[in-house]
Tab-separated table of C-alpha atoms in Angstrom:
chain	number	residue	atom	x	y	z
P	148	MET	CA	0.000	0.000	0.000
P	149	SER	CA	1.464	3.358	-1.030
P	150	LEU	CA	1.605	6.073	1.595
P	151	PRO	CA	0.188	9.563	1.042
P	152	PRO	CA	2.700	12.359	0.433
P	153	VAL	CA	4.504	13.528	3.546
P	154	ILE	CA	3.564	17.097	4.432
P	155	ASP	CA	4.553	19.517	7.167
P	156	LEU	CA	2.792	18.170	10.237
P	157	GLY	CA	3.902	20.800	12.685
P	158	GLU	CA	5.104	19.928	16.150
P	159	ASN	CA	1.868	18.678	17.656
P	160	SER	CA	-0.493	17.641	14.865
P	161	PRO	CA	-3.202	15.373	16.361
P	162	ILE	CA	-2.939	11.637	15.721
P	163	ILE	CA	-6.077	9.699	14.805
P	164	ILE	CA	-6.392	5.982	15.608
P	165	ASP	CA	-9.468	4.066	14.455
P	166	ASN	CA	-9.614	0.806	16.414
P	167	GLY	CA	-11.587	-1.847	14.538
P	168	SER	CA	-12.049	-5.593	14.886
P	169	GLY	CA	-10.397	-6.219	11.531
P	170	TRP	CA	-8.185	-3.181	10.984
P	171	VAL	CA	-6.500	-0.359	12.858
P	172	LYS	CA	-6.313	2.828	10.804
P	173	SER	CA	-3.893	5.517	11.878
P	174	GLY	CA	-2.576	8.833	10.660
P	175	TYR	CA	-2.488	12.567	11.228
P	176	SER	CA	-5.537	14.824	11.314
P	177	CYS	CA	-4.052	17.188	8.724
P	178	GLU	CA	-3.861	14.445	6.074
P	179	ASP	CA	-6.719	13.274	3.867
P	180	HIS	CA	-5.952	9.550	4.151
P	181	PRO	CA	-4.647	7.185	6.845
P	182	ARG	CA	-0.921	6.594	6.950
P	183	SER	CA	-1.585	2.933	7.634
P	184	ILE	CA	-4.391	0.383	7.537
P	185	LEU	CA	-3.057	-2.377	9.756
P	186	PRO	CA	-4.656	-5.785	10.415
P	187	THR	CA	-5.732	-5.915	14.072
P	188	MET	CA	-3.671	-9.015	14.660
P	189	VAL	CA	-0.836	-10.227	16.883
P	190	GLY	CA	0.977	-13.488	16.164
P	191	ARG	CA	3.310	-15.548	18.313
P	192	PRO	CA	5.546	-18.461	17.222
P	193	LYS	CA	3.849	-21.834	17.600
P	194	ASN	CA	6.877	-23.750	18.821
P	195	ARG	CA	8.005	-21.782	21.851
P	196	VAL	CA	10.452	-23.612	24.103
P	197	VAL	CA	9.833	-23.814	27.808
P	198	THR	CA	13.055	-25.049	29.404
P	199	GLU	CA	15.917	-22.678	30.172
P	200	GLU	CA	18.487	-24.845	28.378
P	201	ASP	CA	16.376	-25.131	25.235
P	202	ASP	CA	15.703	-21.413	25.385
P	203	ARG	CA	19.434	-20.622	25.305
P	204	ALA	CA	19.926	-23.033	22.410
P	205	ARG	CA	17.026	-21.517	20.539
P	206	LYS	CA	18.435	-18.017	20.946
P	207	ARG	CA	21.785	-19.144	19.567
P	208	GLN	CA	20.142	-20.765	16.554
P	209	ASP	CA	17.713	-18.015	15.742
P	210	LYS	CA	18.465	-14.656	17.291
P	211	ALA	CA	16.185	-12.933	14.818
P	212	GLU	CA	12.975	-14.568	16.005
P	213	LYS	CA	10.637	-12.129	17.665
P	214	GLU	CA	8.403	-12.673	20.645
P	215	CYS	CA	5.442	-11.493	18.593
P	216	TYR	CA	4.554	-10.156	15.154
P	217	ILE	CA	2.043	-7.407	14.491
P	218	GLY	CA	-0.291	-6.579	11.635
P	219	GLU	CA	0.883	-7.362	8.113
P	220	GLU	CA	4.028	-9.057	9.401
P	221	ALA	CA	1.888	-11.495	11.401
P	222	GLN	CA	-0.310	-12.018	8.361
P	223	LEU	CA	2.674	-12.908	6.164
P	224	LYS	CA	4.043	-15.380	8.738
P	225	ARG	CA	0.667	-16.743	9.810
P	226	GLY	CA	1.542	-20.356	8.947
P	227	ALA	CA	4.138	-20.424	11.721
P	228	LEU	CA	2.234	-18.333	14.236
P	229	ILE	CA	-0.589	-18.560	16.725
P	230	LEU	CA	-2.780	-15.604	15.810
P	231	GLY	CA	-4.717	-13.441	18.223
P	232	TYR	CA	-7.243	-10.679	17.617
P	233	PRO	CA	-7.391	-8.159	20.492
P	234	VAL	CA	-10.617	-6.467	19.353
P	235	ASP	CA	-13.968	-8.262	19.145
P	236	LYS	CA	-17.102	-6.496	17.885
P	237	GLY	CA	-15.366	-3.172	18.338
P	238	VAL	CA	-14.542	-3.791	22.008
P	239	ILE	CA	-10.960	-4.390	23.152
P	240	THR	CA	-10.683	-7.843	24.744
P	241	ASN	CA	-6.890	-8.202	25.032
P	242	TRP	CA	-5.362	-5.001	26.348
P	243	ASP	CA	-1.763	-6.233	26.387
P	244	ASP	CA	-1.847	-7.015	22.676
P	245	MET	CA	-3.679	-3.772	21.916
P	246	VAL	CA	-0.931	-1.818	23.677
P	247	ARG	CA	1.601	-3.623	21.481
P	248	ILE	CA	-0.318	-2.556	18.378
P	249	TRP	CA	-0.537	1.070	19.540
P	250	HIS	CA	3.178	1.098	20.328
P	251	TYR	CA	3.855	-0.268	16.835
P	252	VAL	CA	1.654	2.462	15.328
P	253	PHE	CA	3.424	5.277	17.178
P	254	THR	CA	7.010	4.095	16.722
P	255	THR	CA	7.134	2.076	13.500
P	256	ILE	CA	4.365	3.561	11.368
P	257	LEU	CA	4.178	7.192	12.465
P	258	HIS	CA	7.797	7.427	13.673
P	259	THR	CA	6.911	9.764	16.488
P	260	GLN	CA	6.687	10.102	20.243
P	261	PRO	CA	3.052	10.010	21.439
P	262	GLU	CA	3.746	12.536	24.204
P	263	ASN	CA	4.180	15.167	21.476
P	264	HIS	CA	0.716	14.779	19.962
P	265	PRO	CA	-2.935	14.938	21.040
P	266	VAL	CA	-4.672	11.654	20.195
P	267	LEU	CA	-8.183	10.993	18.911
P	268	THR	CA	-9.419	7.404	19.096
P	269	SER	CA	-12.613	5.772	17.909
P	270	GLU	CA	-14.699	3.438	20.031
P	271	ALA	CA	-17.641	1.074	19.648
P	272	ALA	CA	-21.127	2.583	19.829
P	273	LYS	CA	-21.919	0.653	23.016
P	274	ASN	CA	-18.455	0.634	24.511
P	275	PRO	CA	-18.745	0.021	28.288
P	276	PRO	CA	-17.633	3.005	30.427
P	277	ARG	CA	-15.004	0.879	32.183
P	278	GLU	CA	-13.359	0.138	28.811
P	279	ARG	CA	-13.155	3.839	27.986
P	280	GLU	CA	-11.623	4.449	31.426
P	281	ARG	CA	-8.978	1.817	30.798
P	282	LEU	CA	-8.133	3.241	27.368
P	283	THR	CA	-7.786	6.686	28.944
P	284	GLU	CA	-5.533	5.316	31.677
P	285	ILE	CA	-3.246	3.563	29.173
P	286	MET	CA	-2.980	6.538	26.831
P	287	PHE	CA	-2.085	8.943	29.625
P	288	GLU	CA	0.050	6.707	31.852
P	289	THR	CA	1.732	4.380	29.333
P	290	PHE	CA	2.020	6.602	26.269
P	291	ARG	CA	1.871	9.933	28.126
P	292	VAL	CA	-0.221	11.673	25.484
P	293	PRO	CA	-0.931	15.340	26.343
P	294	GLU	CA	-4.596	15.224	25.302
P	295	LEU	CA	-7.083	12.489	24.443
P	296	TYR	CA	-10.511	12.473	22.845
P	297	SER	CA	-12.534	9.311	22.232
P	298	GLN	CA	-15.707	9.223	20.165
P	299	VAL	CA	-18.072	6.697	18.581
P	300	GLN	CA	-17.060	5.668	15.057
P	301	GLY	CA	-20.473	6.530	13.628
P	302	VAL	CA	-20.371	10.073	15.002
P	303	LEU	CA	-16.881	10.641	13.598
P	304	ALA	CA	-17.994	9.324	10.199
P	305	LEU	CA	-20.827	11.852	10.160
P	306	TYR	CA	-18.430	14.671	11.031
P	307	THR	CA	-16.382	13.903	7.909
P	308	SER	CA	-19.396	14.757	5.752
P	309	GLY	CA	-19.679	18.149	7.419
P	310	LYS	CA	-22.886	17.253	9.245
P	311	THR	CA	-23.760	16.902	12.914
P	312	THR	CA	-27.222	15.343	12.528
P	313	GLY	CA	-27.974	12.150	10.627
P	314	VAL	CA	-27.839	8.360	10.697
P	315	THR	CA	-24.661	6.382	10.025
P	316	VAL	CA	-24.365	2.718	9.055
P	317	ASP	CA	-20.955	1.285	9.924
P	318	CYS	CA	-20.334	-2.187	8.488
P	319	GLY	CA	-17.076	-3.539	9.877
P	320	GLU	CA	-15.389	-6.903	10.323
P	321	ALA	CA	-17.444	-8.214	13.249
P	322	THR	CA	-20.567	-6.084	13.462
P	323	THR	CA	-22.771	-3.623	11.601
P	324	THR	CA	-23.881	-0.655	13.681
P	325	VAL	CA	-26.577	1.917	12.952
P	326	VAL	CA	-26.070	5.108	14.948
P	327	PRO	CA	-28.547	8.024	14.935
P	328	VAL	CA	-26.847	11.327	15.748
P	329	TYR	CA	-28.489	14.623	16.710
P	330	GLU	CA	-26.402	17.798	16.810
P	331	GLY	CA	-23.212	15.823	17.391
P	332	TYR	CA	-24.563	13.499	20.086
P	333	LYS	CA	-25.388	9.841	19.625
P	334	ILE	CA	-28.900	8.719	20.593
P	335	THR	CA	-27.872	5.719	22.669
P	336	SER	CA	-31.369	4.266	23.102
P	337	SER	CA	-31.800	4.002	19.320
P	338	ILE	CA	-28.447	2.439	18.416
P	339	LEU	CA	-28.832	-0.862	16.565
P	340	SER	CA	-26.079	-3.482	16.333
P	341	LEU	CA	-26.190	-6.543	14.079
P	342	ASP	CA	-23.759	-9.457	14.117
P	343	ILE	CA	-23.764	-9.451	10.315
P	344	ALA	CA	-20.568	-8.035	8.839
P	345	GLY	CA	-17.358	-9.003	7.065
P	346	LYS	CA	-16.784	-12.014	9.326
P	347	THR	CA	-20.234	-13.335	8.383
P	348	LEU	CA	-19.212	-13.434	4.723
P	349	THR	CA	-15.945	-15.163	5.619
P	350	ASP	CA	-17.877	-17.843	7.548
P	351	PHE	CA	-20.281	-18.312	4.641
P	352	LEU	CA	-17.442	-18.661	2.128
P	353	SER	CA	-15.761	-21.192	4.444
P	354	ARG	CA	-18.915	-23.320	4.440
P	355	LEU	CA	-19.158	-23.164	0.654
P	356	LEU	CA	-15.553	-24.289	0.254
P	357	ALA	CA	-16.043	-27.041	2.837
P	358	GLU	CA	-19.001	-28.348	0.834
P	359	LYS	CA	-16.717	-28.577	-2.201
P	360	ASP	CA	-14.168	-30.430	-0.045
P	361	LEU	CA	-11.456	-27.826	-0.561
P	362	ASN	CA	-8.746	-27.090	1.963
P	363	THR	CA	-6.399	-24.124	2.242
P	364	SER	CA	-3.717	-26.022	4.181
P	365	ALA	CA	-0.701	-27.377	2.322
P	366	GLN	CA	-0.618	-30.428	4.607
P	367	PRO	CA	-3.699	-32.290	5.871
P	368	HIS	CA	-4.386	-32.098	9.574
P	369	PRO	CA	-3.333	-35.330	11.366
P	370	ALA	CA	-6.811	-35.607	12.837
P	371	ALA	CA	-8.661	-34.084	9.894
P	372	SER	CA	-11.704	-36.256	10.398
P	373	GLU	CA	-12.174	-34.821	13.893
P	374	VAL	CA	-11.519	-31.161	13.055
P	375	PRO	CA	-14.129	-28.954	11.333
P	376	PRO	CA	-12.970	-27.595	7.947
P	377	PHE	CA	-11.213	-24.216	8.043
P	378	SER	CA	-11.380	-24.062	11.837
P	379	SER	CA	-7.878	-22.692	12.428
P	380	LEU	CA	-7.206	-18.954	12.459
P	381	THR	CA	-4.537	-19.393	9.782
P	382	GLU	CA	-6.994	-21.067	7.415
P	383	ARG	CA	-9.593	-18.415	8.141
P	384	GLU	CA	-7.090	-15.723	7.191
P	385	CYS	CA	-6.630	-17.447	3.821
P	386	ILE	CA	-10.399	-17.463	3.325
P	387	ARG	CA	-10.658	-13.797	4.292
P	388	GLU	CA	-7.955	-12.831	1.795
P	389	ALA	CA	-9.711	-14.792	-0.952
P	390	LYS	CA	-12.969	-13.012	-0.098
P	391	GLU	CA	-11.413	-9.562	-0.282
P	392	LYS	CA	-9.648	-10.282	-3.571
P	393	ASN	CA	-12.494	-11.999	-5.427
P	394	CYS	CA	-15.858	-11.017	-3.959
P	395	PHE	CA	-17.797	-7.870	-4.798
P	396	VAL	CA	-21.155	-6.211	-4.203
P	397	ALA	CA	-23.554	-6.938	-7.071
P	398	ILE	CA	-25.350	-3.866	-8.382
P	399	ASP	CA	-27.827	-6.128	-10.189
P	400	PHE	CA	-28.009	-9.375	-8.212
P	401	GLU	CA	-30.240	-11.288	-10.649
P	402	GLN	CA	-28.019	-10.377	-13.576
P	403	GLU	CA	-24.900	-11.540	-11.732
P	404	ILE	CA	-26.569	-14.862	-10.877
P	405	THR	CA	-27.456	-15.356	-14.542
P	406	SER	CA	-23.924	-14.494	-15.646
P	407	MET	CA	-22.363	-16.857	-13.120
P	408	SER	CA	-24.725	-19.686	-14.088
P	409	SER	CA	-23.668	-19.428	-17.722
P	410	SER	CA	-19.976	-19.013	-16.966
P	411	LYS	CA	-17.653	-21.864	-17.911
P	412	ASN	CA	-15.371	-20.981	-15.006
P	413	ILE	CA	-18.040	-21.293	-12.318
P	414	ASP	CA	-16.051	-24.054	-10.561
């Protein structure tokens, strides 16, 4: 992914971090596009040694191996990693891994010190107050940001259109959320959340491939008969990539069905 042109950011241009279940988007408020769209993913090597002697031997053999891999790096090495997703349905469920991702964003992607910039973060429409308190604590105490503002993703999306009143529909990786907003404030009692989103399509595609008896793994699982098809996180990542590269929204659904039925490459 190509980065937008680097412009003069000033000394304290605000940093924006959009925390999603599938992706973390980050950049500066004075730029039109995110600097990075990073998979919300942390991976750790599968074969970690446990004894002290083996640990020393392992370090001698492979000094380059990391404790964990983040984002695209974890995605590229997913076959050798145990993958974890610290955000579920917009709510942070693994704070340690989320801190690792934020640290990676500040230091590796934005190449800056967070204490020099105000930070704006997005949050789920029904984010529990205790979760917002914990985010605030981490940003101030761990990253020492000078200022912090957290707002619902739907409200922020409406702001980008220059409006403060309206209804936003946010379809993400794990959930679709409808947020009514009046004069810049969300109407909490009318927020609607549906567990139908990008992950739903990935699950559906997995079932279709399982029915055709296809498998994304290079080697069959030793207990394949006892394990549901595409049940590992690594296999699911392969399915998700295939979905994003090949699937599309049909403008005319009936016409697309007709075209696919007559296609010689349907299989």
